[in-house]
Coordinates of C-alpha atoms in Angstrom, one line a residue:
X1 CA 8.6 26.9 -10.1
X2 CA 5.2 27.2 -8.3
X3 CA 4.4 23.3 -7.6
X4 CA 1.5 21.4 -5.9
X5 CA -0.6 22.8 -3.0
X6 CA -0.3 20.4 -0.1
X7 CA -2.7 20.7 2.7
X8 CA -2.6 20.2 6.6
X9 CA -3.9 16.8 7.7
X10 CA -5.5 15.7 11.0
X11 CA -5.6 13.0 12.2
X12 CA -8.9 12.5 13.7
X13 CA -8.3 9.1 15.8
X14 CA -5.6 7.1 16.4
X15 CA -3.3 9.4 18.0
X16 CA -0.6 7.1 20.0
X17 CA -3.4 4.4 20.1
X18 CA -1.9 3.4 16.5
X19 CA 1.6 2.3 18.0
X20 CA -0.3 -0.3 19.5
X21 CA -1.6 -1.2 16.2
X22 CA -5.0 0.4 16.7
X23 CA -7.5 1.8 14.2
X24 CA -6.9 5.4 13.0
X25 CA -8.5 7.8 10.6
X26 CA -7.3 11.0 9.4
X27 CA -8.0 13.8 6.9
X28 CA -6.8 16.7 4.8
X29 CA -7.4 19.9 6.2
X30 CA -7.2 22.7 3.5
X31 CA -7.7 25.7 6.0
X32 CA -4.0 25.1 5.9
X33 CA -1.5 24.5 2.9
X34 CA 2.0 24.8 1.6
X35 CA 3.9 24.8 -1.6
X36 CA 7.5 24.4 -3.1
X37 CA 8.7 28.1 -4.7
X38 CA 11.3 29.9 -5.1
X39 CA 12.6 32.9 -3.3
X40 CA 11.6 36.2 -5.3
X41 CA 13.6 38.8 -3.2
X42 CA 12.0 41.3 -5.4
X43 CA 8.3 40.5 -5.0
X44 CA 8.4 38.7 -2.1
X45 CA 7.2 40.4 1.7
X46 CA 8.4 38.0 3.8
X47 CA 11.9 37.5 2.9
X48 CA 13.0 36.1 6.2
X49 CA 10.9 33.3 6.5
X50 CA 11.6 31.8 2.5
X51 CA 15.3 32.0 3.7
X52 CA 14.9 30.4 6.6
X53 CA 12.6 27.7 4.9
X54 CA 15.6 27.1 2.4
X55 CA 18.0 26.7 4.9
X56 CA 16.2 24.2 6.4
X57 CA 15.9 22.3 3.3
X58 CA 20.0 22.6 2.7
X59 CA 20.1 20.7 6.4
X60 CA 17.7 18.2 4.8
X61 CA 19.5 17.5 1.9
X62 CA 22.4 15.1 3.7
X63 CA 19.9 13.1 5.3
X64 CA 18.3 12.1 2.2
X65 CA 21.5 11.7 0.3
X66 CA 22.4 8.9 2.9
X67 CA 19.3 7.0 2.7
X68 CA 19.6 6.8 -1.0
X69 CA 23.0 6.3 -1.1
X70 CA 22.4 3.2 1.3
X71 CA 19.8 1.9 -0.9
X72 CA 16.8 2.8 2.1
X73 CA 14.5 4.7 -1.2
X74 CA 12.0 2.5 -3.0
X75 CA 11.8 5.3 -5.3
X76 CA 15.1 7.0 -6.2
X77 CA 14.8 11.0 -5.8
X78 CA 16.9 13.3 -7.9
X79 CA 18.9 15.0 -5.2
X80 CA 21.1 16.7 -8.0
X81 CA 18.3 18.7 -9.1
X82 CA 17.0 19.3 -5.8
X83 CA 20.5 20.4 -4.3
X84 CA 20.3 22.9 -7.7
X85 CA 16.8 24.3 -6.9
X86 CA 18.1 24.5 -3.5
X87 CA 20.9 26.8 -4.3
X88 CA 19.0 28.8 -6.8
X89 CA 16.7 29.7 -3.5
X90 CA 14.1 26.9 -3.3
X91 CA 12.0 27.5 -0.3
X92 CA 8.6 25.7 1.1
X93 CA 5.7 28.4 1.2
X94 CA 3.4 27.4 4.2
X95 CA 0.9 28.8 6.4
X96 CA 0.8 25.2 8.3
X97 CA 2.1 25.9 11.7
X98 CA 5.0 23.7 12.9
X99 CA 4.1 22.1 16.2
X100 CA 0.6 22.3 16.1
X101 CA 0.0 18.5 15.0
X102 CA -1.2 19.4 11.8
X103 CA 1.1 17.6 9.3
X104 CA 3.6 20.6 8.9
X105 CA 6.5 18.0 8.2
X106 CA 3.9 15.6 6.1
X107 CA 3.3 18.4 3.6
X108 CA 7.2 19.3 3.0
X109 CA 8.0 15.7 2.3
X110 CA 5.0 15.0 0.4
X111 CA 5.7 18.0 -1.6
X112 CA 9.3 16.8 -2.5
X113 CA 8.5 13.2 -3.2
X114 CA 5.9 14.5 -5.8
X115 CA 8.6 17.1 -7.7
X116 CA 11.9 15.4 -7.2
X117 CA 11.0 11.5 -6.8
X118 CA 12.2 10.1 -10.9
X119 CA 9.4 7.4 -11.3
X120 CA 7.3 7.9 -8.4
X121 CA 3.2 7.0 -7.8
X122 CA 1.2 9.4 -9.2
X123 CA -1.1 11.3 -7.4
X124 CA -4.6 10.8 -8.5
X125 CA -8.0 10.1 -6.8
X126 CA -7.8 6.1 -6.9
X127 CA -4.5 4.4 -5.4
X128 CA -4.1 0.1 -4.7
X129 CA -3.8 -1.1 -1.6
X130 CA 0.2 -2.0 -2.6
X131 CA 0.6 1.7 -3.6
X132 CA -1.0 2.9 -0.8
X133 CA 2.0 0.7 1.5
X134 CA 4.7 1.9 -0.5
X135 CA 4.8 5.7 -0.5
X136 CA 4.0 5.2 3.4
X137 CA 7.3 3.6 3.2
X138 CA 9.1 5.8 0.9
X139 CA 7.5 8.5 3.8
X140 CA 8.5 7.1 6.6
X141 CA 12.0 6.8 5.8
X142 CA 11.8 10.6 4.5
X143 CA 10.1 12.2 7.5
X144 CA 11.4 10.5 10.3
X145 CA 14.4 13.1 10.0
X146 CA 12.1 15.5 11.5
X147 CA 10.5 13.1 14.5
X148 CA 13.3 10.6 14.9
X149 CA 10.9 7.9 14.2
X150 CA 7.7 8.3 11.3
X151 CA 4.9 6.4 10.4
X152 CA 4.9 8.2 6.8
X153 CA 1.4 8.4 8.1
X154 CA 1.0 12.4 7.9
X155 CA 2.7 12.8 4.8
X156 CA 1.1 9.6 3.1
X157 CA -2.6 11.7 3.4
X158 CA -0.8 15.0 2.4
X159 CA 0.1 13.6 -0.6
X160 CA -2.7 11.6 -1.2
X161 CA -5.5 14.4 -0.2
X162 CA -8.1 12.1 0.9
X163 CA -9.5 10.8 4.0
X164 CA -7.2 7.2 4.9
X165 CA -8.5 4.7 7.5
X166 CA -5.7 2.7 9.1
X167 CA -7.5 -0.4 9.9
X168 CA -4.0 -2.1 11.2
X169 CA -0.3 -1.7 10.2
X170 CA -0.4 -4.0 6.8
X171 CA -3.7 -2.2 6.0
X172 CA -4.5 1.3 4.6
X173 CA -7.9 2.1 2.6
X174 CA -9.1 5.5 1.3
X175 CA -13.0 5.7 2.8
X176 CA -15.7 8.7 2.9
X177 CA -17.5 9.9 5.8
X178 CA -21.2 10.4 6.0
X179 CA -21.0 14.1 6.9
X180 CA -25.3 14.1 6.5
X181 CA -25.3 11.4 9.5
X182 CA -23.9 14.5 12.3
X183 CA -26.8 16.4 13.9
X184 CA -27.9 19.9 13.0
X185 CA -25.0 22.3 14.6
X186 CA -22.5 20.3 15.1
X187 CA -19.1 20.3 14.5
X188 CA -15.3 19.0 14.5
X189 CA -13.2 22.4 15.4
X190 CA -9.7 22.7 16.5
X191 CA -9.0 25.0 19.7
X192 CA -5.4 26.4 20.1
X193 CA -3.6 26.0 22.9
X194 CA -1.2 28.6 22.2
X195 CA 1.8 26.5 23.0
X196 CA 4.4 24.8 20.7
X197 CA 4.4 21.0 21.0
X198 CA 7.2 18.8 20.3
X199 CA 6.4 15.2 18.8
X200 CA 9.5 13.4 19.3
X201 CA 10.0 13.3 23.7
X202 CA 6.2 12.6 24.0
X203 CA 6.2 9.5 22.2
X204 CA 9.6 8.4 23.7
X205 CA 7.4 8.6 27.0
X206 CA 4.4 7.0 25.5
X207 CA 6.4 4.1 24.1
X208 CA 8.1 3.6 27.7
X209 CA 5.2 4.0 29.5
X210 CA 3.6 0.7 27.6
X211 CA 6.6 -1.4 28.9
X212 CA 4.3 -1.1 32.2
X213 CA 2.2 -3.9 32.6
X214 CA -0.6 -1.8 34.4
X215 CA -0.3 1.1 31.5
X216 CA -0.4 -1.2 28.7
X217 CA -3.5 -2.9 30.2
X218 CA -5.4 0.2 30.2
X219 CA -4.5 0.9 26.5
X220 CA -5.5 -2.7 25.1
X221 CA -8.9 -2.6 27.5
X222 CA -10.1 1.3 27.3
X223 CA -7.8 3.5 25.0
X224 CA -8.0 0.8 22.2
X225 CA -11.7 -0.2 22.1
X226 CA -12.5 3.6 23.0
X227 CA -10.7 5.1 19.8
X228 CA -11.8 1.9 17.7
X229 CA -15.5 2.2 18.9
X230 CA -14.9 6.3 17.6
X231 CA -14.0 5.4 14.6
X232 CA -16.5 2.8 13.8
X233 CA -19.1 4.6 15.0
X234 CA -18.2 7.6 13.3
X235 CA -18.0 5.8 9.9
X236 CA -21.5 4.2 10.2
X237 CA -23.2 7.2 11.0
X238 CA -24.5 6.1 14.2
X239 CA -23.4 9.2 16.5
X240 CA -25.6 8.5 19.3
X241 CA -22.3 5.1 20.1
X242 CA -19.8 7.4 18.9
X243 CA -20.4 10.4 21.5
X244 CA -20.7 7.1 24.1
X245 CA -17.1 6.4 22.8
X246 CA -15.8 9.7 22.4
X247 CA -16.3 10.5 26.3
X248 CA -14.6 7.5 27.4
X249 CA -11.5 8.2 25.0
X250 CA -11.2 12.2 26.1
X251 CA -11.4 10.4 29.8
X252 CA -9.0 7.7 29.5
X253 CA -6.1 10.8 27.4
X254 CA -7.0 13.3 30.1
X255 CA -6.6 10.7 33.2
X256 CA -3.7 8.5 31.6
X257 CA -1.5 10.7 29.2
X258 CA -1.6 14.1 31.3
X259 CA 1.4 15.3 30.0
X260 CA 0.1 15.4 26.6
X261 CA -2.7 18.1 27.7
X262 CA -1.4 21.7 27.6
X263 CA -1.6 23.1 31.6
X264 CA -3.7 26.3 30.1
X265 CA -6.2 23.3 28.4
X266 CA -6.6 21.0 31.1
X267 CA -9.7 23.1 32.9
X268 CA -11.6 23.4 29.6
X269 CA -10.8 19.9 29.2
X270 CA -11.9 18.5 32.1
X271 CA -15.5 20.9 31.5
X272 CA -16.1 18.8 28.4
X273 CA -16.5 15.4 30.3
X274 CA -19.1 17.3 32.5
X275 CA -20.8 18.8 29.8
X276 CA -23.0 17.0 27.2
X277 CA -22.2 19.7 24.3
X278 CA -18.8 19.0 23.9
X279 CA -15.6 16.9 24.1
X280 CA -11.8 17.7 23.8
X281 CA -8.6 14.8 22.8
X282 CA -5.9 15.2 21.1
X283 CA -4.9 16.4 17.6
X284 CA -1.2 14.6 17.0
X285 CA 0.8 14.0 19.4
X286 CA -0.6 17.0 21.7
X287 CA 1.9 19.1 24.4
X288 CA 0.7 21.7 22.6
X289 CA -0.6 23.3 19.4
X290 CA -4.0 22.8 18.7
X291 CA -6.6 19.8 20.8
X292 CA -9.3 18.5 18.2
X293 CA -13.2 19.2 19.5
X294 CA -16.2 17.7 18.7
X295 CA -19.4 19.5 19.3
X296 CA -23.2 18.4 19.0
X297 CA -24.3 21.8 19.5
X298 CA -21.5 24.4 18.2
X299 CA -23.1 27.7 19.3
X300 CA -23.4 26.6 22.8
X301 CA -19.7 25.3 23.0
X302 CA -18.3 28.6 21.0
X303 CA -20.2 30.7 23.4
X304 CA -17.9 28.6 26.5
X305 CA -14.8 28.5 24.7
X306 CA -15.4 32.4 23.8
X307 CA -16.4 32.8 27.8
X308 CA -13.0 32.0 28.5
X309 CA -11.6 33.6 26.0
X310 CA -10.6 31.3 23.2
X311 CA -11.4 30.9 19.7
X312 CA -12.5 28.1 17.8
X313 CA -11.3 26.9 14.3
X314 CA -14.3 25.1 12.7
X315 CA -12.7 21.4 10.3
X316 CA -16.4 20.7 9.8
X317 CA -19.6 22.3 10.7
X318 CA -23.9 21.3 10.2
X319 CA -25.8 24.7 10.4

C-alpha cells in the first residue's frame, strides 16, 4: 500500500480564541506531509522510526474499537482490516514534526478515515456545508485520543486540503485568499522555537483561566475582535486594518497567555511589537514548536531573525 499524501496544516487565526467561539482560518501546508505504508525492512533506511510509527498505531487501535463499538462513529471504520495492515507492519510515513502545532495528529487520522472508513465522504475539491460538519465530527471523536479533547479541526483541513474559515461552531466554509492583495516582499513564515510543545495542559490552563471574570473580559473585548478583525481583514485584502489588528492580537497573546510563548522566543517576540517589519503569535496551541510570522518586508525581518541566529521557514512569500 502507498496511500494519500496528507499535508501539515496551520492554522493561521483562531488559536484558543475559537473555544470562545471566535473566528478562525486555517490552511494546508505542503512543506510538510505524511502517508500510510508499509514497513519494507529491505528497502527501507529508517527502520526505527516505521516501527515505532506502527506501534503507535497498535496503541490506537483499542481506542477506536471502543468508540465504534459504543456506536460514537457516524461512519463505521473497518478496524479488522486495519488491525490486519497493522500486523502485516503498517506504519505512517511523515516528515510533519509532532509538537510543532502543525497538524501531525490531523494528518494520521485524516489519513485513516480516508483508507479504512467503509462509506465515508469522499475527498474532492467541493464539499456541503452538512459534509463539511460531519467528518469534523467523525474527527473529533478520532483525534481527541491524542489531545484529550479535539475540535476535528486539524484533521478536518488535512483531509479536505483546502483553506476552511470557521466563522462559528455550527459554521465551516471552504474560502480563498487574495494572495495579490499582500505587498511586494512580504510574507507568512514559521520560526522554530526549538522546543517540543504539548497541546493538551495548555488548553487545560487556557480553559480555566476563562472561568476568571477579568481574563474572560479581555478575550471577548481584545483577543476576540483582534483575531476576528485579522481574519476579516486578511480576507478582504485590505492589509493596511489587518497589520492594525495583527499588532494588537501578538500584544494581547504575548501579555495575557505568556506561558504559551517559548522563554528562548519571548525577546524576539517582544522586538516585533516595536518594530513595523514584523509580528510574531502563535501557530497551535504554542509552548513550543514553531510561532507563525507575518512580515511586510521579509529581507529586513530574515536579516533580524538571522542576526540572532534563527532561521525562517517561508508558508507564503511576494518577491
Amino acid at each position: 500500500m502507498k496511500g494519500e499524501v496528507f499535508y501539515a496544516k496551520i492554522m493561521l487565526f483562531g488559536e484558543y480564541s475559537v473555544i470562545c467561539d471566535s473566528m478562525a482560518l486555517t490552511i494546508p501546508y505542503a512543506h510538510f506531509s505524511g502517508e500510510l505504508r508499509f514497513v519494507d525492512q529491505e528497502q527501507y533506511t529508517d527502520l526505527e522510526m516505521a516501527l515505532e510509527s506502527n506501534r503507535h498505531l497498535k496503541e490506537y487501535l483499542p481506542y477506536l474499537k471502543e468508540l465504534q463499538a459504543k456506536g460514537l462513529m457516524k461512519d463505521k471504520l473497518d478496524l479488522e482490516q486495519f488491525e490486519s495492515d497493522i500486523t502485516n507492519g503498517l506504519y505512517f510515513e511523515s516528515n510533519i514534526p509532532q509538537g510543532y502545532g502543525i497538524g501531525s495528529s490531523g494528518a494520521l487520522v485524516a489519513a485513516i478515515y480516508d483508507q479504512y472508513t467503509l462509506q465515508h465522504i469522499k475527498n474532492r475539491k467541493i464539499f456541503t456545508s452538512i459534509e463539511i460538519s460531519s467528518l469534523k465530527e467523525v474527527f473529533s471523536r478520532m483525534e481527541s485520543y491524542f489531545h484529550g479533547v479535539s475540535s476535528g479541526l486539524d484533521p478536518l483541513l488535512c483531509y479536505i486540503r483546502h483553506p476552511l474559515l470557521i466563522r462559528n461552531k455550527m459554521q465551516i466554509d471552504t474560502v480563498g485568499i487574495p494572495r495579490d492583495k499582500f505587498g511586494a516582499n512580504s510574507a507568512i513564515f514559521l520560526v522554530d522555537s526549538g522546543v517540543l510543545g504539548k497541546t493538551g495542559p495548555l488548553v487545560k490552563l487556557f480553559t480555566e483561566r476563562c472561568r476568571q471574570q477579568d481574563f474572560i473580559n479581555q478575550v471577548r473585548n481584545v483577543f476576540i475582535p483582534s483575531n476576528n478583525g485579522c481574519i476579516e481583514a486578511l480576507l478582504k485584502g485590505n492589509m493596511e486594518h489587518f497589520f492594525g489588528h495583527l499588532t494588537e492580537l501578538s500584544a494581547f497573546q504575548f501579555l495575557y497567555l505568556p506561558e504559551m510563548i517559548p522563554g528562548n522566543m519571548k525577546a524576539a517576540w517582544e522586538a516585533g511589537l516595536q518594530r513595523e517589519d514584523f509580528k510574531l503569535k502563535l501557530c497551535g496551541s504554542g509552548g513550543g514548536g514553531f510561532l507563525l510570522g507575518i512580515s511586510n518586508n521579509f529581507r529586513l525581518t530574515r536579516k533580524y531573525f538571522k542576526q540572532n541566529g534563527l532561521d525562517l521557514i517561508p508558508v507564503f512569500k511576494n518577491n
